Coordinates of N, CA and C in Angstrom, one line a residue:
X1 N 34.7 -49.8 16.1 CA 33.4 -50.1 15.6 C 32.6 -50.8 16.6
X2 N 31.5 -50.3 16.9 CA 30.5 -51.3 17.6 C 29.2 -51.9 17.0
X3 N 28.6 -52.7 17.5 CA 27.5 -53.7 16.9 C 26.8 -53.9 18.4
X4 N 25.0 -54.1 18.0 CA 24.5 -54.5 19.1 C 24.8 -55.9 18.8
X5 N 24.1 -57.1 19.9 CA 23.8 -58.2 19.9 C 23.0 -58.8 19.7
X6 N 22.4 -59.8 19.1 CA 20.7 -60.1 18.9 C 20.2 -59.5 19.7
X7 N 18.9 -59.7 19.5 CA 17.7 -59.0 20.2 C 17.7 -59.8 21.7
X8 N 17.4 -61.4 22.1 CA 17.3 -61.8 22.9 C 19.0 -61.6 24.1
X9 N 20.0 -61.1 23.4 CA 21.2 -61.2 24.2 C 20.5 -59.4 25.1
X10 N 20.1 -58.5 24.2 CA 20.7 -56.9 24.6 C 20.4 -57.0 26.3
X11 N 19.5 -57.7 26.9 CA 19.0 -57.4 28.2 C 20.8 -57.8 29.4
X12 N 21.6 -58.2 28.9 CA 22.8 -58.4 29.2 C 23.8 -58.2 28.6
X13 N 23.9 -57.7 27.0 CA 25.2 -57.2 26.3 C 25.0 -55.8 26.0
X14 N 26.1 -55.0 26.2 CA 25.4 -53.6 25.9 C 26.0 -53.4 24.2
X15 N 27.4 -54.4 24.2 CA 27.8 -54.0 22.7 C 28.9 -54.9 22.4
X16 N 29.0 -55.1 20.8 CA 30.1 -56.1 20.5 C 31.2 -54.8 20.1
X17 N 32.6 -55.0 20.2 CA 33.7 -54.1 19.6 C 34.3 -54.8 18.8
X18 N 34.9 -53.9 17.8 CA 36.0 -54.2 17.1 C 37.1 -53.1 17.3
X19 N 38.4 -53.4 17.1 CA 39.6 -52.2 17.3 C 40.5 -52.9 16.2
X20 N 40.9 -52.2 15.0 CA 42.2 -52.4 14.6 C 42.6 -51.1 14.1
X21 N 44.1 -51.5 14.6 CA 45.2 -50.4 14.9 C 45.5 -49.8 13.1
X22 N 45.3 -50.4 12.6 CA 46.2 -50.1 11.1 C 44.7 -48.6 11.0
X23 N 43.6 -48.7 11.4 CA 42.7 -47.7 11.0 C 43.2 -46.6 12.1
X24 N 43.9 -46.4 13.0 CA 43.9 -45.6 14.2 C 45.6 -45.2 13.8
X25 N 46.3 -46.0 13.5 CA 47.8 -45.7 13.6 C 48.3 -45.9 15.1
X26 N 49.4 -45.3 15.7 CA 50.3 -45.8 16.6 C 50.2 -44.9 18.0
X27 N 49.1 -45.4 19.2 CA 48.4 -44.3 19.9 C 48.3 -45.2 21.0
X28 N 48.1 -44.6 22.5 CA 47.7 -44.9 23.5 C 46.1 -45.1 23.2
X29 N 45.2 -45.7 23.7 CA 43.8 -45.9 23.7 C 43.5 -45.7 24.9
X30 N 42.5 -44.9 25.7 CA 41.8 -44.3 27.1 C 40.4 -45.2 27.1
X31 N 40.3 -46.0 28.3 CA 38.9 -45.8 28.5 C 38.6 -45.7 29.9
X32 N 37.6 -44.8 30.2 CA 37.1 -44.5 31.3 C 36.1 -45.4 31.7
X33 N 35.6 -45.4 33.3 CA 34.9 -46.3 33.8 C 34.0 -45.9 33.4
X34 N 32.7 -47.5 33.6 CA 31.5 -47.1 33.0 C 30.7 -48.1 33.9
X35 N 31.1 -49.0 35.0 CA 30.8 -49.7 35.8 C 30.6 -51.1 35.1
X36 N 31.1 -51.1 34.1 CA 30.8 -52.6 33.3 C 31.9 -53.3 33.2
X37 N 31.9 -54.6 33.4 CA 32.8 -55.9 32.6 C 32.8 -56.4 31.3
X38 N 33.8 -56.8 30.9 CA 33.8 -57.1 29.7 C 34.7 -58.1 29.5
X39 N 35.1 -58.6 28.1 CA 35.4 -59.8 27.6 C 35.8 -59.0 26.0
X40 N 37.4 -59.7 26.2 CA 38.3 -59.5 24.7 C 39.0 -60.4 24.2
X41 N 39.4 -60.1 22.8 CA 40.5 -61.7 22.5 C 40.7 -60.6 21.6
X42 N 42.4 -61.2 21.7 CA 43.4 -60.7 20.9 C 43.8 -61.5 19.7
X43 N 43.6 -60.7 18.3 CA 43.1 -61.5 17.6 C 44.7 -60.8 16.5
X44 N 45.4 -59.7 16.7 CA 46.5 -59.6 16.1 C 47.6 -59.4 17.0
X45 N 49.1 -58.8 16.9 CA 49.9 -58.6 17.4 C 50.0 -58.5 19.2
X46 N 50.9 -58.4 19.4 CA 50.8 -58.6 21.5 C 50.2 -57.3 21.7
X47 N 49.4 -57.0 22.7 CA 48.5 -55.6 23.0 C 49.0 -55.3 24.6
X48 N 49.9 -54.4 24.6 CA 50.4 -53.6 25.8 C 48.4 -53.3 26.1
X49 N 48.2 -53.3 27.4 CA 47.2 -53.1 28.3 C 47.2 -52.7 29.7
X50 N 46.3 -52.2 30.6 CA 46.1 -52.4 32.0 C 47.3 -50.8 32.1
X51 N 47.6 -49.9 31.2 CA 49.0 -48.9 30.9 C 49.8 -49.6 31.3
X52 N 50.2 -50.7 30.3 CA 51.2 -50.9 30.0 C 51.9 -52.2 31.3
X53 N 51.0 -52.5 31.7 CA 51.4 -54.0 33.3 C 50.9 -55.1 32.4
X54 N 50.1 -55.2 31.1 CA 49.6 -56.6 31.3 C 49.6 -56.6 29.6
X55 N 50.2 -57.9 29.3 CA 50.2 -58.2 27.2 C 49.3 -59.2 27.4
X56 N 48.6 -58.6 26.4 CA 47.7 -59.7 25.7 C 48.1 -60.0 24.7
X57 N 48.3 -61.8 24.0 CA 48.6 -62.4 23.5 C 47.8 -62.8 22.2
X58 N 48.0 -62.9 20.9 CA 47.3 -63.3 20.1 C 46.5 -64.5 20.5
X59 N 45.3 -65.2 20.2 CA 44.3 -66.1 20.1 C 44.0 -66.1 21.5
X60 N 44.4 -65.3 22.4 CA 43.8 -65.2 24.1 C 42.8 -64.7 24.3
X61 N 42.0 -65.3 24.9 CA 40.6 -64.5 25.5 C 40.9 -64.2 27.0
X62 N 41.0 -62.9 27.4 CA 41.0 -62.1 28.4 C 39.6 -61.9 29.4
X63 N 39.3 -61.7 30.3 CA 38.2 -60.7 30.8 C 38.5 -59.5 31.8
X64 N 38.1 -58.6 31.9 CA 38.3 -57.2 31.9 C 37.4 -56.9 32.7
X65 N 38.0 -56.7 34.2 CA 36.5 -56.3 35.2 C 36.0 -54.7 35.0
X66 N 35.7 -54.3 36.3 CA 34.6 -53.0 35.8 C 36.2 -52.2 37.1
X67 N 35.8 -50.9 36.4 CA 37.2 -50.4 36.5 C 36.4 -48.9 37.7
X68 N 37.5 -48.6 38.4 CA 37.2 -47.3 39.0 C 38.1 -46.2 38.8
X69 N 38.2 -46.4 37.7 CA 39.9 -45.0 37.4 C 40.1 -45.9 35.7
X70 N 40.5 -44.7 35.1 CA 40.6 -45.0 33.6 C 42.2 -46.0 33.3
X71 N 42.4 -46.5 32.0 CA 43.2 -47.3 31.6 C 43.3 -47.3 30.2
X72 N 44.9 -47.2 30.1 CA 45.5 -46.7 28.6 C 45.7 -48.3 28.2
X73 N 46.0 -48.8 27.0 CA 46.0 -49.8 25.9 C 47.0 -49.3 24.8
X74 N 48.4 -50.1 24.6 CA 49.1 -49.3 23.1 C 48.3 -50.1 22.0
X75 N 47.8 -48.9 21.0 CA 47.5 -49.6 19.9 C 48.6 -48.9 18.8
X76 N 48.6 -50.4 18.0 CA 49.6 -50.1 16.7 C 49.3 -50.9 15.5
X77 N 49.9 -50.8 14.3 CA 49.2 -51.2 12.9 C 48.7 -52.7 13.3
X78 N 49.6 -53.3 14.0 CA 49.4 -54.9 14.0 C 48.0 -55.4 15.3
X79 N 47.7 -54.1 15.8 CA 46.6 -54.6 16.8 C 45.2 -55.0 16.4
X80 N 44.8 -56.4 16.5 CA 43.1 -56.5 16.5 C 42.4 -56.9 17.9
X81 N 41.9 -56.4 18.1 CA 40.8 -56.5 19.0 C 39.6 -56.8 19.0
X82 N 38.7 -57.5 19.6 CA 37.5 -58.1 19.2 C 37.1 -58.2 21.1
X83 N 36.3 -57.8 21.2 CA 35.6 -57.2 22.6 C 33.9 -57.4 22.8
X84 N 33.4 -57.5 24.2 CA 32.3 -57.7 24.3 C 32.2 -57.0 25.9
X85 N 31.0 -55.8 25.4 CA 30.7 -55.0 26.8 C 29.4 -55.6 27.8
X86 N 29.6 -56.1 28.8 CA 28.1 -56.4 29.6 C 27.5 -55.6 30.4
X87 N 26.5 -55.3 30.0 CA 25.3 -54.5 31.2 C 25.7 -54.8 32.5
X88 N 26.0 -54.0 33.3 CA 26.1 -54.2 34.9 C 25.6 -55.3 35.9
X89 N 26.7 -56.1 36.3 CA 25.6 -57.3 36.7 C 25.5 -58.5 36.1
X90 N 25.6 -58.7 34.6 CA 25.3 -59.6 34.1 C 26.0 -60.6 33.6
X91 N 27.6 -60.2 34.4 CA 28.7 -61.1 33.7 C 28.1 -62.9 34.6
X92 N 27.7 -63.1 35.6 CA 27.0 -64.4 36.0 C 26.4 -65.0 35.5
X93 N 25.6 -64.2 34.4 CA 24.4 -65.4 33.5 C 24.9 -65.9 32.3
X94 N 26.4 -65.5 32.1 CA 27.0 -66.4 31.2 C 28.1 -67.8 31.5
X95 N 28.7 -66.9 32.3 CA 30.2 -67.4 33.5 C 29.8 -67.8 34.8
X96 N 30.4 -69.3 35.1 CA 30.5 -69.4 36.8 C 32.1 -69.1 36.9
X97 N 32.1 -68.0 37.6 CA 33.6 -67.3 37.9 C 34.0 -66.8 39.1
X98 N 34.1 -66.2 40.3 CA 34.7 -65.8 41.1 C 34.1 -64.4 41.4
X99 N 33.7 -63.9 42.7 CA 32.9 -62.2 42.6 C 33.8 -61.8 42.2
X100 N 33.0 -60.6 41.4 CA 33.3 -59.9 40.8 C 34.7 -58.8 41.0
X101 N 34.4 -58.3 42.2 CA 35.4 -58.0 43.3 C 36.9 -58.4 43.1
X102 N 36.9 -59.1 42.4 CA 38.6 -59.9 42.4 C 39.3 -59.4 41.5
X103 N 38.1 -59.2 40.3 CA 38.4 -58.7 39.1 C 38.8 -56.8 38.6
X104 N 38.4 -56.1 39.3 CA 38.2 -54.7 39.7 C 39.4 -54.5 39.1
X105 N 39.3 -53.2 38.1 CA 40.9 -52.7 37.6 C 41.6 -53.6 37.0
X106 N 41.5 -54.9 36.5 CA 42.3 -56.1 36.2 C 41.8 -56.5 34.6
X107 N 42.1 -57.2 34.2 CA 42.8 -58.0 32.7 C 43.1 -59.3 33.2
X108 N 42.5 -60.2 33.0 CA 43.0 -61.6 33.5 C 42.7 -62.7 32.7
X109 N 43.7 -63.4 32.5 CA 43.3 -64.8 30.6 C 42.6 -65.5 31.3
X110 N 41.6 -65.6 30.2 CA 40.8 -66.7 30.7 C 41.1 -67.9 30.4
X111 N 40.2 -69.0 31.2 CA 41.1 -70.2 30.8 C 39.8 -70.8 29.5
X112 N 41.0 -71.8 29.1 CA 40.4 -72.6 27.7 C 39.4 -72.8 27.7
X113 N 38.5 -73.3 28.2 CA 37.1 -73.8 28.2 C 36.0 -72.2 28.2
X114 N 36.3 -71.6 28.5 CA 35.9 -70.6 28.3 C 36.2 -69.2 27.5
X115 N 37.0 -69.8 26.4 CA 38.0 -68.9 25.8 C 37.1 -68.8 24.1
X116 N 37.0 -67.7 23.3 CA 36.6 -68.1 22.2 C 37.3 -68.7 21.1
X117 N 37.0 -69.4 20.2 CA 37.8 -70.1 19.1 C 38.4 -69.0 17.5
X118 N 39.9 -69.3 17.6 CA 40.3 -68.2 16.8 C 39.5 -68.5 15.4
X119 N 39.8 -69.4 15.3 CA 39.5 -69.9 13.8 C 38.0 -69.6 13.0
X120 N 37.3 -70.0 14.2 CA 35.8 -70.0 14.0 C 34.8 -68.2 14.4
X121 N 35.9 -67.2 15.1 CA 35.6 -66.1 15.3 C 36.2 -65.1 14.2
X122 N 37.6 -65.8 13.3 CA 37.9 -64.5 12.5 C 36.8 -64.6 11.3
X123 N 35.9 -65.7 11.2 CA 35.1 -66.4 9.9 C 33.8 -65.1 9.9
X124 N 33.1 -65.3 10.9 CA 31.9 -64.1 10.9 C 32.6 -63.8 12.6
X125 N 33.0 -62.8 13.0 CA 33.0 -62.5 14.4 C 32.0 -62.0 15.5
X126 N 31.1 -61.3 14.8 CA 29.5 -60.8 14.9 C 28.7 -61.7 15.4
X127 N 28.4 -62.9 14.2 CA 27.6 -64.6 14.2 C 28.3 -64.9 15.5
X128 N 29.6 -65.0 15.4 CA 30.1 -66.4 16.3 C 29.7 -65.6 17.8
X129 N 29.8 -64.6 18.0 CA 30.1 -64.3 19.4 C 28.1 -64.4 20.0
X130 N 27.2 -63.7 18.9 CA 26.4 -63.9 19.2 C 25.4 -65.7 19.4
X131 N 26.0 -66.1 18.9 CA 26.0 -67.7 19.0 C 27.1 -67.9 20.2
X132 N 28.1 -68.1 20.2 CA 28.8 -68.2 22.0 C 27.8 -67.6 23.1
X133 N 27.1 -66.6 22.8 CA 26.5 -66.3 24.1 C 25.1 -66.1 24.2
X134 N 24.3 -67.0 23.1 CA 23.0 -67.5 22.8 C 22.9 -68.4 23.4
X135 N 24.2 -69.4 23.1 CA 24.6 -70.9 23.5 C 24.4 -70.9 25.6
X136 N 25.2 -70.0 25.7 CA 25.4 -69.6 27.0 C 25.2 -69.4 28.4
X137 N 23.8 -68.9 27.7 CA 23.0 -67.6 28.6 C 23.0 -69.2 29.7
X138 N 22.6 -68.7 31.0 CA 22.2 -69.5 32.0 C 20.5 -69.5 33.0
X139 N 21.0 -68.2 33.4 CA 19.4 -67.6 33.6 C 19.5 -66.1 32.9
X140 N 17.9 -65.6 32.8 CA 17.4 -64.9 32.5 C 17.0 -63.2 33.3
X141 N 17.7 -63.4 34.8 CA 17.0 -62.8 35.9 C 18.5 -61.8 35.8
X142 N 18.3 -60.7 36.4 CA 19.4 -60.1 37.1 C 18.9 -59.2 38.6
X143 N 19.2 -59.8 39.3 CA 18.6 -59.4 40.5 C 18.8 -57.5 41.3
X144 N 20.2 -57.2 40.8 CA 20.3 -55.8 41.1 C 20.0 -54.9 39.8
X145 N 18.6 -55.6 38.9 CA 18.3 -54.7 37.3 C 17.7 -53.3 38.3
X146 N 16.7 -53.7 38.7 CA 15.9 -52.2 39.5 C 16.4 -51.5 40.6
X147 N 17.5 -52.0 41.1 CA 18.6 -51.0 41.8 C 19.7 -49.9 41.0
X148 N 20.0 -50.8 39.8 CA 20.5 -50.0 38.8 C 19.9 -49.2 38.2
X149 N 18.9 -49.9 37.8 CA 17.6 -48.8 37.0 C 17.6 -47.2 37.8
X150 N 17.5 -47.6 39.5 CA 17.2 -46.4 40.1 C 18.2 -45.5 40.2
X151 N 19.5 -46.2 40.1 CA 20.6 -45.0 40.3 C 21.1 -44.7 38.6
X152 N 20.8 -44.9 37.6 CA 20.6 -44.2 36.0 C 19.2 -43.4 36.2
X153 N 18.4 -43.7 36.7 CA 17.3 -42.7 36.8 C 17.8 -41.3 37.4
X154 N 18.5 -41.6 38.7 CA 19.2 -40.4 39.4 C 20.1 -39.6 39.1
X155 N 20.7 -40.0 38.1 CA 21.9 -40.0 37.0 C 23.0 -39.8 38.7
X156 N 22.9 -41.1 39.7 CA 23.9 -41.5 40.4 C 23.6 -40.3 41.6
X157 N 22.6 -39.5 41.3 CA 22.8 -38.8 42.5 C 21.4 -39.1 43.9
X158 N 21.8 -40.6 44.3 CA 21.3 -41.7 45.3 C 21.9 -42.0 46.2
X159 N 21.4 -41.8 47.4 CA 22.7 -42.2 48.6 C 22.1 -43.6 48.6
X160 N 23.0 -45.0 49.1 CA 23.1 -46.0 49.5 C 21.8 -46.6 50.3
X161 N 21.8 -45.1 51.0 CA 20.7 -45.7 52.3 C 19.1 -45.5 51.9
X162 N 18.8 -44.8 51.0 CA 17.5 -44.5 49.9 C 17.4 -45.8 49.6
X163 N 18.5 -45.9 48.9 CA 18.5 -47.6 47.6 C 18.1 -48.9 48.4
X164 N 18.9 -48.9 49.6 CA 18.4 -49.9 50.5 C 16.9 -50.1 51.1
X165 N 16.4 -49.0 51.5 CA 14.8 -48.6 51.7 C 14.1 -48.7 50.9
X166 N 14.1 -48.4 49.5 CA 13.1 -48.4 48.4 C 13.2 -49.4 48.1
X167 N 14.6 -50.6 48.6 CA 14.6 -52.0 47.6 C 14.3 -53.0 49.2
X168 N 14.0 -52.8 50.3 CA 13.7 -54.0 51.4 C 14.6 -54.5 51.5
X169 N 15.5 -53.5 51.5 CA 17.5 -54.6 51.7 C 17.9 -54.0 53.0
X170 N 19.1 -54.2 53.1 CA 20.2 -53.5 54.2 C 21.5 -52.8 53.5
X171 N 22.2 -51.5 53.9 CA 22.8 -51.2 53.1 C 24.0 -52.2 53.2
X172 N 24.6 -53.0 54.0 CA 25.2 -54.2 54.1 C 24.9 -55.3 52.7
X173 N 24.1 -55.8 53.2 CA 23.5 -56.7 52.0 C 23.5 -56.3 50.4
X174 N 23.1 -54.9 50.0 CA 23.4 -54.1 48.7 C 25.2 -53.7 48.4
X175 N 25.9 -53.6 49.6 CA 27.2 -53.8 49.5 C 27.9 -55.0 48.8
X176 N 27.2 -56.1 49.4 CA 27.6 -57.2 49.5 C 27.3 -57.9 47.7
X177 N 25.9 -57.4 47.6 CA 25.4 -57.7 45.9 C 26.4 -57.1 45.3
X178 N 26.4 -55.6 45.1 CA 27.2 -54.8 44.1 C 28.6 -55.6 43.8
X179 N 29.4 -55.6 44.9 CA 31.0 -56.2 44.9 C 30.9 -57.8 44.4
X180 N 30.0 -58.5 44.7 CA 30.2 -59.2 44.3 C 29.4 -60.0 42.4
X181 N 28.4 -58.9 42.3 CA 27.9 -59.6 41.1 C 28.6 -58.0 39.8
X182 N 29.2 -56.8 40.8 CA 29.6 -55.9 39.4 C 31.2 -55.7 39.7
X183 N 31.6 -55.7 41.1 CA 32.9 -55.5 41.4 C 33.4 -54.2 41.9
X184 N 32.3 -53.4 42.5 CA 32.1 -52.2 42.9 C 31.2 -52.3 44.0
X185 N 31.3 -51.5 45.1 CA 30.1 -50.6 45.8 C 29.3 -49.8 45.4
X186 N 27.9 -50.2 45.9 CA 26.8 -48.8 44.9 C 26.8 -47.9 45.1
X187 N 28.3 -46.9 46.4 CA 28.5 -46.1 46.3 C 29.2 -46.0 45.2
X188 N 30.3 -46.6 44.9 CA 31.3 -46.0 43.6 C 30.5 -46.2 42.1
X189 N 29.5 -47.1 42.7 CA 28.6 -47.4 41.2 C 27.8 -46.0 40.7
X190 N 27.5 -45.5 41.8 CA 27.1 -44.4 41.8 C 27.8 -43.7 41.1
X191 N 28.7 -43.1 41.6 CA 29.6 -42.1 41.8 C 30.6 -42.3 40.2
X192 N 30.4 -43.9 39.6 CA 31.0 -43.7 38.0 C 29.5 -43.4 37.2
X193 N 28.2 -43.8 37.5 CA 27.2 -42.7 36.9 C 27.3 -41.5 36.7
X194 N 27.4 -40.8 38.0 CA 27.3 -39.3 38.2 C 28.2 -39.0 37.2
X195 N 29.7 -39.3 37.7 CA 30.6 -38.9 36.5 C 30.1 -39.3 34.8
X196 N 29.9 -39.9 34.8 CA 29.6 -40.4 33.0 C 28.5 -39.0 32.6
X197 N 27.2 -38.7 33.4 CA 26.5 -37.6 33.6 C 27.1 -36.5 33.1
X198 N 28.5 -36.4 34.1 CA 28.7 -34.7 33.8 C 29.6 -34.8 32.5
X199 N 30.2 -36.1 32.2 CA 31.0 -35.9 31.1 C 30.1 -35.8 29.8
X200 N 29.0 -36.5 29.7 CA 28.0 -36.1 28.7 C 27.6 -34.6 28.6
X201 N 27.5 -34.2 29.5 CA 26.8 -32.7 29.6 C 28.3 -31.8 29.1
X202 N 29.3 -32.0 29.7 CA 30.4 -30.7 29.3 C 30.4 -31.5 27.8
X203 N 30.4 -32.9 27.4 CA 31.0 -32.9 25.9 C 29.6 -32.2 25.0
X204 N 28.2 -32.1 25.6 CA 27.4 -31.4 24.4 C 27.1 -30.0 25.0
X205 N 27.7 -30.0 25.9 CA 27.5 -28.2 26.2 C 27.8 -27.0 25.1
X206 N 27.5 -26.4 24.9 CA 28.3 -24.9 24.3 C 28.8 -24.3 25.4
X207 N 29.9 -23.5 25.1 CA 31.1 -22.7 25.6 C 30.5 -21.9 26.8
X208 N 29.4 -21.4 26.8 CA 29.1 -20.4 27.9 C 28.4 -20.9 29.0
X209 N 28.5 -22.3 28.7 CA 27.9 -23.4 30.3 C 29.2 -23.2 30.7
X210 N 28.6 -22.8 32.4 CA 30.0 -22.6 33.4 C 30.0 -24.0 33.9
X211 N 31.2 -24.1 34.3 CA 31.8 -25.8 35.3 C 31.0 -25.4 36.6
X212 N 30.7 -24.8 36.9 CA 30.0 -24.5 38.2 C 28.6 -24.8 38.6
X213 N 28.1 -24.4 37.0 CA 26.3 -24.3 36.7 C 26.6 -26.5 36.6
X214 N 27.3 -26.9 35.9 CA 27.2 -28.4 35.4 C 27.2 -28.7 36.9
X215 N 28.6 -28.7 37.6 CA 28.9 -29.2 38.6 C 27.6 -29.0 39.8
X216 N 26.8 -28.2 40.1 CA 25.4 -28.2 40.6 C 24.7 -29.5 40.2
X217 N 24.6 -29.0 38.6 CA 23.3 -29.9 38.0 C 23.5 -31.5 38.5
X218 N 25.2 -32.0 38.6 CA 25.7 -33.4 38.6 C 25.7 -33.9 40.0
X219 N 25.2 -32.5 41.0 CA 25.2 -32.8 42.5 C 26.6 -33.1 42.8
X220 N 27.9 -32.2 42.5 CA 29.1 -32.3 43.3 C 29.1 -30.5 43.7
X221 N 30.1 -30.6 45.1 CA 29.4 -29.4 45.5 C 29.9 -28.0 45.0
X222 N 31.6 -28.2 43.8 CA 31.7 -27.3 43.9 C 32.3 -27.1 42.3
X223 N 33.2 -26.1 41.2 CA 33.7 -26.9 39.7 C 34.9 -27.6 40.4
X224 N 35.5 -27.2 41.8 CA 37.0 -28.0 42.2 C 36.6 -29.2 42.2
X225 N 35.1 -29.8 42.8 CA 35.0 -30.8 43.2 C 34.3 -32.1 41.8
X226 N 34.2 -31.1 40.9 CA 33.8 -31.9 39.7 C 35.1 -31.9 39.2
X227 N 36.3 -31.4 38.8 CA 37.3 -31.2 38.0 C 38.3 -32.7 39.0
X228 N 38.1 -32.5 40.1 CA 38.8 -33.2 40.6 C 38.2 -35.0 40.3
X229 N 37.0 -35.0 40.1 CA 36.6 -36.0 39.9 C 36.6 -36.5 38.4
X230 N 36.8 -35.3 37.1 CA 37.2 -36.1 36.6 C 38.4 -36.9 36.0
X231 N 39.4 -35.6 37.0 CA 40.9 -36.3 36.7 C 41.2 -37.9 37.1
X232 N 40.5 -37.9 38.0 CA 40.6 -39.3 38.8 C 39.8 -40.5 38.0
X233 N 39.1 -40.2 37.1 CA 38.5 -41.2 36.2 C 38.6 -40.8 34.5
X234 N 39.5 -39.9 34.4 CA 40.0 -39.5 33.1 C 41.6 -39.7 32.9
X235 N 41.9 -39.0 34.0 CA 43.4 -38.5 34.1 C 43.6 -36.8 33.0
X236 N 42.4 -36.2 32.8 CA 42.3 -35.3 32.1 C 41.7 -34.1 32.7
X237 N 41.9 -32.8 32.8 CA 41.2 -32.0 33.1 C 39.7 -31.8 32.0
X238 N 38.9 -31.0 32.3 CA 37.9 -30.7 32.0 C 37.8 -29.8 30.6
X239 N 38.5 -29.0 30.6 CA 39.0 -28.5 29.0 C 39.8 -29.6 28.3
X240 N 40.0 -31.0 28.5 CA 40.6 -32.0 28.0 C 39.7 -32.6 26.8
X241 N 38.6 -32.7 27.5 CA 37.4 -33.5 27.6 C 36.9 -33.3 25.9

């Protein structure tokens, strides 16, 4: 289940989650990259994560950097999950933490002072998280918002050295932003756009859109070269999908 966040949070949350296992039964869970970080607490039984390298512990608050290749989760009757997705960028205006960069592909506990409270989140979980990060906010600014903006506008199909020019940067310096405030390069920031792009399009296509015709529209050059990209951020072929 998802929920937005107050009105003054959305410009930095994209979504609150809920996950329990007793509604899903006894299953691997997939999520693919989406260039975002996030933030979870395990709120029932130990949660195999990261496929299967990393448990998360009951009353633990975890954070979850922005990933370049997908990652399975065992869920089972005893799993609850309680999760928080952030807009690209904006894990800084809540957290003084470490670039972003460290975090990439990882699961890591957070420590106590920044951890949510079991007691006072199982009461309203919704209220309390939106109050945790009403309480929170720090600044209001996100400085790579209209560099992002431009590569969702492109649906990712932006070379580095455009973005640099239109923004009065260096492609060094936009390197340097990306990795360190999302945990990526705005090449691969890119490049989990594009993909997110074509997987939208094959999942509302009808049957007689060819991989070839998509794979054009997504700007990869060939269907080998779209299939291959999305095994690598799926682990799934394209008839998977």
């Amino acid at each position: 289940m998802k929920t937005t966040p107050y009105k003054e949070l959305e410009p930095f949350i994209n979504f609150y989650w809920e996950l329990k296992g007793s509604e899903l039964g006894e299953q691997w869970e997939r999520v693919f990259p989406d260039g975002c970080a996030g933030v979870v607490m395990n709120l029932g039984g130990n949660c195999l994560t990261d496929s299967g390298s990393v448990t998360m512990e009951f009353g633990k608050t975890y954070v979850v950097g922005a990933m370049t290749s997908f990652k399975d989760s065992f869920i089972n009757s005893d799993t609850y999950l309680l999760g928080v997705c952030f807009k690209p960028a904006t894990f800084s205006n809540f957290y003084d933490y470490v670039s972003q960069d460290v975090l990439t592909n990882d699961t890591v506990e957070f420590e106590k002072s920044s951890s949510f409270e079991v007691d006072k989140i199982l009461r309203n979980p919704f209220d309390y998280l939106n109050q945790f990060f009403s309480d929170r906010i720090k600044n209001k600014t996100n400085q790579l918002q209209a560099v992002i903006n431009d590569i969702h506008s492109a649906n990712g199909q932006i070379s580095v050295y455009d973005l640099s020019k239109r923004h009065l940067t260096t492609v060094r310096q936009l390197e340097r932003s990306f990795k360190k405030n999302i945990g990526v390069s705005p090449k691969e920031y890119s490049n989990i756009i594009r993909f997110q792009n074509a997987l939208s399009i094959i999942r509302n296509s009808d049957e007689n859109r060819s991989l070839l015709d998509i794979a054009f529209e997504c700007g990869y050059y060939d269907h080998s070269h779209l299939t291959n990209e999305i095994k690598r951020n799926t682990g799934l072929v394209p008839s998977q999908i």
